[in-house]
Coordinates of C-alpha atoms in Angstrom, one line a residue:
M1 CA 11.3 24.4 31.0
K2 CA 8.9 21.5 31.6
T3 CA 7.4 21.9 28.1
N4 CA 10.9 22.0 26.7
K5 CA 11.8 18.8 28.5
H6 CA 8.7 17.1 27.3
L7 CA 9.3 18.1 23.7
F8 CA 12.9 17.1 23.9
G9 CA 12.0 13.6 25.1
L10 CA 9.5 13.1 22.3
Q11 CA 12.1 14.4 19.7
I12 CA 14.7 11.9 20.9
F13 CA 12.1 9.1 20.8
A14 CA 11.2 10.1 17.2
I15 CA 14.7 10.2 15.8
T16 CA 16.3 7.2 17.5
P17 CA 14.5 4.4 15.5
L18 CA 15.4 6.2 12.3
I19 CA 19.1 6.2 13.2
L20 CA 18.9 2.5 14.1
F21 CA 17.2 1.7 10.8
L22 CA 19.8 3.5 8.7
F23 CA 22.6 1.7 10.6
L24 CA 21.0 -1.8 10.3
Y25 CA 19.5 -1.7 6.8
T26 CA 21.3 0.8 4.6
N27 CA 24.8 1.7 3.6
H28 CA 24.3 5.4 4.5
L29 CA 26.6 5.4 7.4
W30 CA 27.5 9.1 6.7
L31 CA 23.8 9.9 7.4
V32 CA 23.9 7.8 10.6
A33 CA 27.0 9.9 11.6
I34 CA 25.3 13.2 10.9
L35 CA 22.1 12.4 12.7
S36 CA 24.0 10.9 15.6
L37 CA 26.1 14.1 15.9
L38 CA 23.0 16.3 15.8
L39 CA 21.4 14.1 18.4
G40 CA 24.5 14.3 20.6
Y41 CA 24.6 18.1 20.2
N42 CA 21.0 18.4 21.2
I43 CA 21.5 16.2 24.3
S44 CA 24.6 18.2 25.3
S45 CA 22.9 21.6 24.7
F46 CA 19.8 20.6 26.6
K47 CA 21.8 19.4 29.6
Q48 CA 23.7 22.7 29.7
S49 CA 21.1 25.3 28.9
G50 CA 17.7 23.6 28.5
E51 CA 17.7 24.6 24.8
F52 CA 18.0 22.4 21.7
I53 CA 17.3 22.4 17.9
K54 CA 13.6 22.1 17.7
V55 CA 12.2 20.2 14.7
P56 CA 8.4 19.7 14.4
L57 CA 7.6 16.1 15.6
V58 CA 5.2 15.5 12.7
L59 CA 7.9 16.3 10.2
I60 CA 10.4 13.9 11.9
L61 CA 7.8 11.1 11.8
T62 CA 6.6 11.8 8.2
G63 CA 10.2 12.1 7.0
S64 CA 11.1 8.8 8.8
F65 CA 8.3 7.1 6.9
L66 CA 9.6 8.4 3.6
V67 CA 13.1 7.1 4.4
Y68 CA 11.7 3.7 5.4
A69 CA 9.4 3.4 2.4
L70 CA 11.6 4.7 -0.3
T71 CA 14.6 2.6 0.7
G72 CA 14.7 -0.3 -1.7
L73 CA 11.3 0.6 -3.2
G74 CA 12.2 -0.4 -6.7
T75 CA 14.3 0.5 -9.7
K76 CA 13.6 3.4 -12.0
D77 CA 15.8 1.8 -14.6
N78 CA 13.3 -0.5 -16.4
P79 CA 12.9 -0.9 -20.2
Q80 CA 10.5 1.7 -21.5
T81 CA 10.4 1.2 -25.3
F82 CA 8.7 -1.8 -26.9
K83 CA 7.7 -3.6 -30.1
L84 CA 4.0 -4.7 -30.2
L85 CA 3.6 -8.2 -31.4
N86 CA 0.1 -9.5 -32.4
H87 CA -1.7 -11.3 -35.3
K88 CA -0.8 -8.4 -37.6
D89 CA 2.9 -8.6 -36.9
P90 CA 3.5 -12.0 -35.1
F91 CA 7.2 -12.5 -35.7
S92 CA 10.5 -11.0 -34.6
T93 CA 13.8 -12.6 -35.7
F94 CA 17.1 -12.1 -34.0
H95 CA 20.3 -12.6 -36.0
F96 CA 23.7 -13.3 -34.5
K97 CA 27.0 -12.4 -36.1
Q98 CA 27.9 -16.1 -36.2
T99 CA 26.5 -19.4 -35.0
S100 CA 26.6 -19.2 -31.3
P101 CA 25.8 -21.4 -28.3
I102 CA 23.1 -20.0 -26.0
D103 CA 22.4 -21.2 -22.5
E104 CA 20.1 -18.4 -21.2
V105 CA 17.4 -16.2 -22.7
C106 CA 16.0 -13.3 -20.7
Y107 CA 13.0 -11.2 -21.9
Y108 CA 11.0 -8.3 -20.4
M109 CA 7.3 -8.1 -21.4
G110 CA 5.0 -5.2 -20.9
I111 CA 1.2 -5.6 -21.4
D112 CA 0.3 -9.2 -22.1
K113 CA -3.2 -9.8 -23.6
N114 CA -3.8 -13.6 -23.5
V115 CA -0.6 -14.1 -25.3
K116 CA 1.0 -17.4 -26.2
F117 CA 4.3 -17.5 -28.0
K118 CA 7.2 -19.8 -28.8
L119 CA 11.0 -19.4 -29.3
S120 CA 12.6 -21.3 -32.1
A121 CA 16.2 -21.7 -33.3
A122 CA 17.3 -21.9 -36.9
K123 CA 18.8 -25.3 -37.7
D124 CA 19.4 -26.9 -41.1
K125 CA 17.1 -24.3 -42.7
K126 CA 14.3 -25.2 -40.3
W127 CA 12.9 -23.7 -37.1
E128 CA 13.2 -25.9 -34.0
E129 CA 11.1 -24.9 -31.1
F130 CA 13.0 -24.7 -27.8
Y131 CA 10.5 -22.8 -25.5
K132 CA 6.8 -22.3 -25.4
Y133 CA 4.9 -19.7 -23.3
D134 CA 1.3 -20.6 -22.6
K135 CA 0.6 -19.2 -19.2
N136 CA -3.0 -18.2 -18.4
F137 CA -1.8 -15.7 -15.8
P138 CA -0.4 -12.4 -17.1
F139 CA 3.4 -12.1 -16.7
S140 CA 3.5 -8.3 -17.2
Y141 CA 6.3 -5.9 -16.4
R142 CA 9.0 -8.2 -15.2
W143 CA 12.0 -10.1 -16.4
N144 CA 11.8 -13.8 -17.1
C145 CA 15.0 -15.8 -17.6
L146 CA 15.1 -19.2 -19.2
D147 CA 17.8 -21.9 -19.1
V148 CA 18.2 -23.2 -22.6
N149 CA 20.7 -25.3 -24.6
V150 CA 20.8 -24.3 -28.3
T151 CA 23.4 -23.4 -30.9
T152 CA 22.2 -21.3 -33.7
H153 CA 22.8 -18.2 -35.8
E154 CA 19.1 -17.0 -35.6
V155 CA 16.2 -17.1 -33.1
L156 CA 12.5 -16.6 -34.0
F157 CA 10.0 -15.1 -31.5
A158 CA 6.6 -16.0 -32.8
I159 CA 3.2 -15.1 -31.4
T160 CA 0.6 -17.9 -31.6
Q161 CA -2.2 -16.2 -29.7
G162 CA -3.0 -12.8 -28.3
E163 CA -0.8 -9.7 -28.1
V164 CA 2.2 -8.6 -26.2
M165 CA 4.5 -5.6 -25.7
L166 CA 8.0 -7.0 -26.0
N167 CA 10.4 -4.5 -24.4
E168 CA 13.8 -6.2 -24.3
I169 CA 15.3 -9.6 -25.0
R170 CA 18.8 -10.8 -24.3
F171 CA 20.8 -13.9 -25.1
F172 CA 23.7 -15.2 -23.1
Y173 CA 26.3 -17.9 -23.1
K174 CA 28.2 -18.5 -19.8
K175 CA 26.9 -15.1 -18.5
K176 CA 28.3 -13.2 -21.5
L177 CA 25.9 -11.3 -23.8
V178 CA 25.5 -12.6 -27.3
E179 CA 24.9 -9.6 -29.5
F180 CA 22.2 -9.6 -32.2
T181 CA 20.5 -7.5 -34.8
N182 CA 16.8 -7.1 -35.3
K183 CA 14.6 -5.0 -37.6
S184 CA 13.0 -3.3 -34.6
K185 CA 15.1 -0.6 -33.0
F186 CA 13.4 -1.1 -29.6
L187 CA 14.4 -4.6 -28.6
N188 CA 18.0 -3.9 -27.7
D189 CA 18.0 -0.1 -27.4
E190 CA 18.2 0.0 -23.6
P191 CA 21.4 -2.0 -22.7
H192 CA 21.8 0.1 -19.6
T193 CA 18.8 -1.4 -17.9
K194 CA 19.7 -4.0 -15.4
M195 CA 18.0 -7.4 -15.4
G196 CA 16.5 -8.9 -12.2
T197 CA 13.7 -11.2 -11.3
T198 CA 12.9 -9.8 -7.9
F199 CA 10.2 -7.4 -6.7
F200 CA 12.8 -4.6 -7.1
E201 CA 12.8 -5.0 -10.9
G202 CA 9.3 -6.0 -11.7
M203 CA 5.7 -6.3 -10.6
Y204 CA 4.5 -8.6 -7.9
F205 CA 1.1 -9.6 -6.5
D206 CA -1.8 -7.5 -7.8
E207 CA 0.4 -4.8 -9.2
I208 CA -0.1 -6.6 -12.5
Y209 CA -3.7 -5.4 -12.4
H210 CA -3.5 -1.9 -10.9
G211 CA -0.1 -0.7 -12.1
R212 CA -0.8 -2.0 -15.6
T213 CA -4.3 -0.4 -15.7
A214 CA -2.8 2.9 -14.6
F215 CA -0.5 2.8 -17.6
E216 CA -3.4 1.9 -19.9
I217 CA -5.4 4.8 -18.6
L218 CA -2.5 7.2 -19.2
N219 CA -2.1 5.9 -22.8
D220 CA -5.8 5.8 -23.8
M221 CA -5.7 2.0 -24.1
T222 CA -8.5 -0.5 -23.3
I223 CA -8.1 -1.1 -19.6
Y224 CA -7.4 -4.5 -18.1
E225 CA -8.7 -4.2 -14.5
T226 CA -12.4 -3.2 -14.1
T227 CA -13.2 -4.9 -10.8
H228 CA -12.6 -1.7 -8.7
P229 CA -13.4 2.0 -9.4
Y230 CA -11.2 4.2 -11.5
L231 CA -9.7 6.8 -9.1
G232 CA -7.0 4.6 -7.5
K233 CA -5.4 3.7 -10.9
I234 CA -5.5 7.4 -11.9
I235 CA -3.5 8.3 -8.8
I236 CA -1.0 5.5 -9.4
G237 CA -0.5 7.0 -12.9
G238 CA 0.9 10.2 -11.3
G239 CA 4.0 8.3 -10.3
I240 CA 4.3 6.6 -13.7
E241 CA 4.2 10.1 -15.3
L242 CA 7.0 11.2 -13.0
F243 CA 9.3 8.2 -13.1
G244 CA 8.3 6.1 -16.1
M245 CA 6.7 2.6 -16.2
S246 CA 9.1 1.3 -13.5
P247 CA 8.6 -0.2 -10.1
Y248 CA 9.6 3.1 -8.5
G249 CA 7.1 4.9 -10.7
W250 CA 4.1 2.7 -10.2
R251 CA 4.7 2.5 -6.4
F252 CA 5.6 6.1 -5.8
M253 CA 2.2 7.6 -5.2
N254 CA 1.3 5.0 -2.6
V255 CA 4.4 6.1 -0.6
I256 CA 3.4 9.7 -0.8
F257 CA -0.1 9.0 0.4
G258 CA 1.3 6.7 3.1
A259 CA 3.5 9.5 4.3
F260 CA 0.6 12.0 4.3
F261 CA -1.3 9.5 6.4
I262 CA 1.3 9.9 9.2
F263 CA 0.7 13.7 9.0
V264 CA -3.1 13.3 9.2
A265 CA -2.9 10.8 12.1
Y266 CA -1.0 13.4 14.1
Y267 CA -3.5 16.2 13.5
F268 CA -6.6 14.0 13.9
A269 CA -5.3 12.9 17.4
L270 CA -4.4 16.5 18.2
L271 CA -7.9 17.6 17.4
M272 CA -9.4 14.7 19.4
F273 CA -7.1 14.5 22.5
K274 CA -5.8 18.1 22.5
E275 CA -2.3 17.2 23.7
R276 CA 0.9 16.8 21.8
E277 CA 2.1 13.5 23.4
F278 CA -1.1 11.8 22.2
A279 CA -0.9 13.3 18.7
F280 CA 2.7 12.1 18.6
A281 CA 1.7 8.6 19.8
S282 CA -1.0 8.3 17.1
S283 CA 1.4 9.3 14.3
F284 CA 4.2 7.2 15.8
V285 CA 2.2 4.0 16.0
M286 CA 0.8 4.6 12.5
L287 CA 4.4 5.0 11.3
Y288 CA 5.4 1.6 12.7
S289 CA 2.3 -0.2 11.6
F290 CA 3.3 -3.3 9.6
M291 CA 0.2 -3.3 7.5
H292 CA 0.3 0.4 6.6
F293 CA 4.0 0.2 5.7
T294 CA 3.5 -2.9 3.4
Q295 CA 0.4 -1.5 1.7
A296 CA 2.0 1.9 1.1
R297 CA 4.9 0.3 -0.9
I298 CA 3.0 -1.7 -3.4
A299 CA 1.0 -0.5 -6.5
L300 CA -2.4 -1.4 -4.9
I301 CA -5.2 1.1 -4.4
D302 CA -6.1 0.5 -0.7
T303 CA -3.8 3.2 0.8
F304 CA -5.7 5.9 -1.1
G305 CA -9.1 4.7 0.0
V306 CA -8.1 4.2 3.6
L307 CA -6.6 7.7 3.8
F308 CA -9.7 9.3 2.2
V309 CA -11.9 7.5 4.7
F310 CA -9.7 8.6 7.6
I311 CA -9.8 12.2 6.4
S312 CA -13.6 12.0 5.9
Y313 CA -13.9 10.9 9.6
Y314 CA -11.5 13.7 10.6
F315 CA -13.8 16.3 9.1
L316 CA -16.9 14.7 10.6
Y317 CA -15.3 14.9 14.0
R318 CA -14.3 18.5 13.3
F319 CA -17.9 19.2 12.3
I320 CA -19.2 17.8 15.6
V321 CA -16.9 19.8 17.8
K322 CA -16.9 23.0 15.8
Q323 CA -20.4 22.8 14.4
K324 CA -19.7 24.4 11.1
L325 CA -21.5 23.0 8.0
K326 CA -18.5 23.2 5.7
W327 CA -16.7 20.5 7.7
L328 CA -19.5 18.1 7.2
L329 CA -19.7 18.8 3.5
I330 CA -15.9 18.3 3.1
S331 CA -16.3 15.0 4.9
G332 CA -18.8 14.0 2.3
I333 CA -16.4 14.9 -0.5
F334 CA -13.7 12.7 0.9
F335 CA -16.2 9.9 1.4
G336 CA -17.0 10.1 -2.3
L337 CA -13.3 10.0 -3.2
A338 CA -12.8 7.0 -0.9
S339 CA -15.7 5.2 -2.6
G340 CA -14.2 6.1 -6.0
V341 CA -11.1 4.2 -5.0
K342 CA -12.6 1.0 -3.7
W343 CA -16.1 -0.1 -2.6
S344 CA -14.7 -1.2 0.8
A345 CA -14.9 2.5 1.8
V346 CA -18.7 2.4 1.6
F347 CA -18.7 0.5 4.9
A348 CA -17.7 3.9 6.5
S349 CA -21.3 5.0 6.0
L350 CA -22.4 2.6 8.7
G351 CA -20.2 4.4 11.1
F352 CA -21.5 7.8 9.9
L353 CA -25.1 6.6 10.5
A354 CA -24.3 5.1 13.9
I355 CA -22.6 8.3 15.1
A356 CA -25.6 10.4 13.9
I357 CA -27.9 8.1 15.9
F358 CA -25.6 8.5 19.0
L359 CA -25.7 12.3 18.7
L360 CA -29.5 12.3 18.5
V361 CA -30.2 9.7 21.2
S362 CA -27.6 11.1 23.7
K363 CA -28.9 14.6 23.0
Y364 CA -25.4 15.9 22.3
P365 CA -25.5 19.7 22.4
L366 CA -25.8 20.5 18.8
E367 CA -26.6 24.0 17.6
K368 CA -30.3 24.4 16.8
R369 CA -29.7 24.5 13.0
F370 CA -28.2 20.9 13.3
A371 CA -30.5 19.5 15.9
G372 CA -33.0 16.7 15.3
Y373 CA -34.2 15.9 11.8
R374 CA -31.9 18.7 10.4
L375 CA -28.8 16.6 11.3
I376 CA -30.2 13.7 9.2
L377 CA -31.0 16.0 6.3
Y378 CA -27.5 17.6 6.3
G379 CA -26.0 14.1 6.6
L380 CA -28.0 13.0 3.5
L381 CA -26.7 16.1 1.7
S382 CA -23.1 15.3 2.5
Y383 CA -22.9 11.5 2.3
A384 CA -25.6 10.9 -0.3
V385 CA -25.9 13.9 -2.7
I386 CA -22.3 15.2 -2.5
A387 CA -20.5 11.9 -2.0
I388 CA -22.4 10.2 -4.8
G389 CA -21.8 13.2 -7.1
V390 CA -18.0 13.1 -6.3
Y391 CA -18.0 9.3 -6.8
F392 CA -19.4 9.6 -10.3
I393 CA -17.1 12.5 -11.1
T394 CA -14.2 10.1 -10.5
F395 CA -15.4 8.2 -13.6
L396 CA -15.7 11.3 -15.8
E397 CA -12.7 10.2 -17.9
I398 CA -14.7 7.2 -19.2
Y399 CA -17.3 9.6 -20.6
L400 CA -14.7 11.9 -22.0
K401 CA -13.1 9.0 -23.9
T402 CA -16.3 7.3 -25.0
G403 CA -18.9 10.1 -25.1
D404 CA -21.3 7.6 -23.6
W405 CA -22.7 8.1 -20.1
Y406 CA -24.0 4.5 -20.0
K407 CA -20.4 3.2 -20.1
I408 CA -20.1 4.5 -16.5
I409 CA -23.2 2.6 -15.4
E410 CA -22.0 -0.4 -17.3
Y411 CA -18.7 -0.2 -15.3
Q412 CA -20.7 -0.3 -12.0
I413 CA -22.7 -3.3 -13.1
N414 CA -19.5 -5.2 -14.1
M415 CA -17.9 -4.4 -10.7
Y416 CA -21.0 -5.6 -8.9
N417 CA -21.2 -8.8 -10.9
Y418 CA -17.6 -9.6 -10.3
H419 CA -17.7 -9.2 -6.5
S420 CA -21.2 -10.8 -6.0
K421 CA -20.3 -13.9 -8.0
L422 CA -16.7 -14.3 -7.0
V423 CA -16.1 -17.8 -5.7
G424 CA -12.9 -19.7 -5.0
T425 CA -10.3 -20.6 -2.4
H426 CA -6.9 -19.3 -1.7
A427 CA -4.1 -20.5 0.6
Y428 CA -3.9 -17.1 2.3
S429 CA -7.6 -16.4 2.7
S430 CA -8.7 -15.9 6.3
E431 CA -11.8 -15.3 8.4
W432 CA -12.7 -11.9 9.7
W433 CA -12.4 -12.9 13.3
S434 CA -8.8 -13.9 12.8
W435 CA -7.5 -10.5 11.6
L436 CA -7.3 -8.8 15.0
L437 CA -5.6 -12.0 16.4
D438 CA -3.0 -11.7 13.6
L439 CA -3.3 -15.4 12.8
K440 CA -2.8 -15.5 9.1
P441 CA -0.5 -13.0 7.3
M442 CA -0.8 -12.5 3.6
S443 CA 2.4 -13.1 1.6
Y444 CA 2.7 -10.8 -1.4
Y445 CA 6.2 -11.9 -2.5
R446 CA 8.5 -14.7 -1.4
Q447 CA 11.9 -15.8 -2.7
I448 CA 14.5 -18.2 -1.3
N449 CA 18.0 -18.6 -2.8
D450 CA 20.8 -20.5 -1.2
G451 CA 19.5 -20.1 2.3
M452 CA 18.8 -16.3 1.8
F453 CA 15.2 -15.2 2.2
S454 CA 13.3 -12.2 0.8
S455 CA 9.6 -11.6 1.4
I456 CA 6.9 -8.9 1.5
T457 CA 4.1 -9.8 3.9
C458 CA 0.9 -8.0 5.0
F459 CA -0.1 -8.5 8.6
G460 CA -0.3 -6.5 11.8
N461 CA 2.3 -5.3 14.2
P462 CA 1.5 -7.7 17.1
A463 CA 2.0 -5.0 19.7
I464 CA -0.7 -2.9 17.9
F465 CA -3.2 -5.6 17.0
W466 CA -3.0 -7.5 20.3
T467 CA -3.1 -4.3 22.4
G468 CA -5.9 -3.1 20.2
I469 CA -8.1 -6.0 21.3
V470 CA -7.9 -4.7 24.9
A471 CA -8.4 -1.1 23.7
V472 CA -11.5 -1.9 21.8
L473 CA -13.0 -3.7 24.8
Y474 CA -12.1 -0.7 27.0
L475 CA -13.8 1.7 24.5
L476 CA -16.9 -0.5 24.5
Y477 CA -17.0 -0.2 28.3
V478 CA -16.5 3.6 28.3
A479 CA -19.0 4.1 25.5
I480 CA -21.7 2.1 27.3
T481 CA -21.1 3.4 30.8
K482 CA -20.0 7.0 30.2
R483 CA -21.1 7.8 26.6
V484 CA -17.9 9.9 26.0
L485 CA -18.0 11.4 22.5
E486 CA -14.4 10.5 21.6
A487 CA -14.8 6.9 22.8
V488 CA -18.1 6.4 21.0
F489 CA -16.8 8.1 17.8
I490 CA -13.7 5.9 17.6
L491 CA -15.6 2.7 18.5
L492 CA -18.4 3.2 15.9
A493 CA -15.9 4.2 13.2
F494 CA -13.9 1.0 13.9
L495 CA -16.9 -1.3 14.1
G496 CA -18.5 0.2 10.9
L497 CA -15.3 -0.7 9.0
Y498 CA -14.8 -4.1 10.5
L499 CA -18.1 -5.9 11.4
P500 CA -19.6 -5.9 7.9
Y501 CA -17.1 -8.6 6.9
I502 CA -19.1 -11.0 9.2
F503 CA -21.8 -11.0 6.5
I504 CA -19.5 -11.4 3.4
S505 CA -19.4 -14.9 2.1
R506 CA -16.6 -14.5 -0.5
M507 CA -13.0 -15.3 0.3
M508 CA -11.3 -12.5 2.3
F509 CA -7.8 -11.7 3.4
I510 CA -6.2 -9.9 6.3
Y511 CA -5.6 -6.8 4.2
H512 CA -9.3 -6.1 4.2
F513 CA -8.8 -5.1 7.8
Y514 CA -6.6 -2.1 6.7
Y515 CA -9.5 0.3 6.6
A516 CA -10.2 -0.3 10.3
V517 CA -6.5 -0.1 11.5
P518 CA -6.3 3.7 11.9
F519 CA -9.2 3.6 14.3
L520 CA -7.7 0.7 16.2
I521 CA -4.7 2.9 16.7
L522 CA -6.9 5.8 17.9
A523 CA -8.5 3.3 20.3
I524 CA -5.1 2.4 21.8
I525 CA -4.2 6.1 22.2
Y526 CA -7.5 6.8 23.9
M527 CA -6.8 3.9 26.4
L528 CA -3.3 5.1 27.0
R529 CA -4.6 8.7 27.6
D530 CA -7.0 7.4 30.2
L531 CA -4.3 5.4 31.9
M532 CA -2.1 8.4 32.2
V533 CA -4.9 10.5 33.6
W534 CA -5.6 7.8 36.1
S535 CA -2.0 7.4 37.2
K536 CA 1.1 9.5 36.3
K537 CA 3.1 6.3 36.7
S538 CA 1.4 5.0 33.6
V539 CA 3.7 7.2 31.5
K540 CA 6.0 4.2 31.7
I541 CA 3.4 2.0 29.9
Y542 CA 3.1 4.7 27.3
I543 CA 6.9 4.8 26.7
L544 CA 7.2 1.0 26.8
F545 CA 4.4 0.5 24.3
L546 CA 5.8 2.9 21.8
A547 CA 9.3 1.4 22.2
V548 CA 8.0 -2.1 21.6
V549 CA 6.0 -1.0 18.5
A550 CA 9.2 0.5 17.0
F551 CA 11.4 -2.4 18.1
L552 CA 9.1 -4.9 16.4
F553 CA 9.1 -2.9 13.2
L554 CA 12.9 -2.9 13.0
M555 CA 12.9 -6.6 13.9
F556 CA 10.3 -7.6 11.2
Y557 CA 11.4 -5.0 8.6
P558 CA 13.0 -7.7 6.3
V559 CA 9.7 -9.6 5.9
L560 CA 7.7 -6.3 5.3
S561 CA 10.1 -4.9 2.7
G562 CA 11.7 -7.7 0.8
Y563 CA 15.1 -7.0 2.4
T564 CA 17.2 -10.2 2.1
V565 CA 18.2 -12.0 5.3
P566 CA 19.2 -15.6 6.1
K567 CA 16.1 -17.8 6.3
T568 CA 17.3 -19.0 9.7
Y569 CA 16.7 -15.5 11.1
V570 CA 13.1 -15.6 9.9
D571 CA 12.5 -19.1 11.1
T572 CA 14.1 -18.6 14.5
Y573 CA 13.0 -15.1 15.4
L574 CA 10.0 -14.0 13.3
V575 CA 7.7 -17.0 13.0
W576 CA 5.8 -16.6 16.3
I577 CA 2.6 -18.5 15.4
N578 CA 2.1 -21.8 13.6
G579 CA 0.6 -20.6 10.3
W580 CA 2.8 -17.5 9.9
W581 CA 4.1 -18.3 6.5
L582 CA 6.1 -15.1 6.1

């Protein structure tokens, strides 16, 4: 009965934020009604008989993440066909049925290769230019709408430099479509696609690099982004294959990996702490992590790398407690995959090394076959031989396309040159020490219209980050005074992924801290576990902490997701610190 009561409480705690979210931020009131009825039935049944409908906690939490993340993720209804305009075919002419006034032109471009173009209107048998595009920054996969004032029977789209995929173009007068004919069948063949200039309809932030490159890899084109390894873009391509080159498509795989992260967080904590309430807490806090949510809804590559690092550490810990070689070798495989996504993952090797040193110095009871120098040799096998092998396998497609192994080496050299020589400043750049303090969020998208505000911002849930500072200090105390494996393991993993940024001189941003966040969460759970062991009354702190984490997520959801709210709400309730430009 006590176990049932405990599980019942956790299940109520898991489902309540989801119901509140659906009520506050969606139109699915029917789903709110169904979940509320089921919740009411469970409460009534439990009071009467002690029985209730049991749903695995990890499935509720993972499912909740999918609901939060897929809500408003992006349209699937983007233009897919295109006409390629370049120096070989630089012109496209649009003929109207009669001379028509035009006050707005909207166009949707795909891949833009250093393009410059102009729009001209036919007048007195001459072309009069009325718009020139000469941006140095790619404007890929999004709608752009121009206010114009022309009257003509014909418009010329002329490339003056570079190359562009022109997917759709539309002309309007007083919000009414002005129909045209064109030699290309692809420039007005998708009238069902809805226009929009928000994140929902197009790319934002660095999606123009990773999402575009994923499309190029799928279509055997010369790739645009070569500053990070290959694997992340290949994974993004899976969503594009399923849902087309659309916002939903290029963001979908991040959501799936983000949801799986909730699942892994549960079982990592269950392995480490051996009790369901702490596995639940780990998964719950990861679910309501601001940074994880934001990163898992954008076509960047970080979520893949962070998940692979976390899984690698999971199998390393499993190796230590189970002492079976296969777990160490699997850990090396995932480390190789993580490095094949982004070089930030390589910092995990510092944690691996520090943990090995701890095991040797503390004389941790390893089996004879893993003791002493053998541990180092097996570690080298896993994290050097196997991991490096897996890393280079992730670039195999380059060889298959070129037949030249050196192209893979050349890719590595180009990445190193880019990161080692990168200089510059950015309004959102921040120092490593400021990340835990949550001092400078990173705005990915921001739009204000008539007092209504929409933004997507990367920063930490204050309840997690600020509690995490205390937790890390507590783990440091426990690691020094008691040398408890769990505390040392979490602490060294966290520090290995965080402290290297002290020595990096290039500009950095708060999202670089993402790799360390899962271990910050484990540190908090460890501290809560010890509090509850120390005093049963501390269960109130456990409940209060989880409630605050979820409450803040619901409160800040608009600035994490792009959900539109009055700007006064953001300014009044969400800007807690001077410098939070959400």
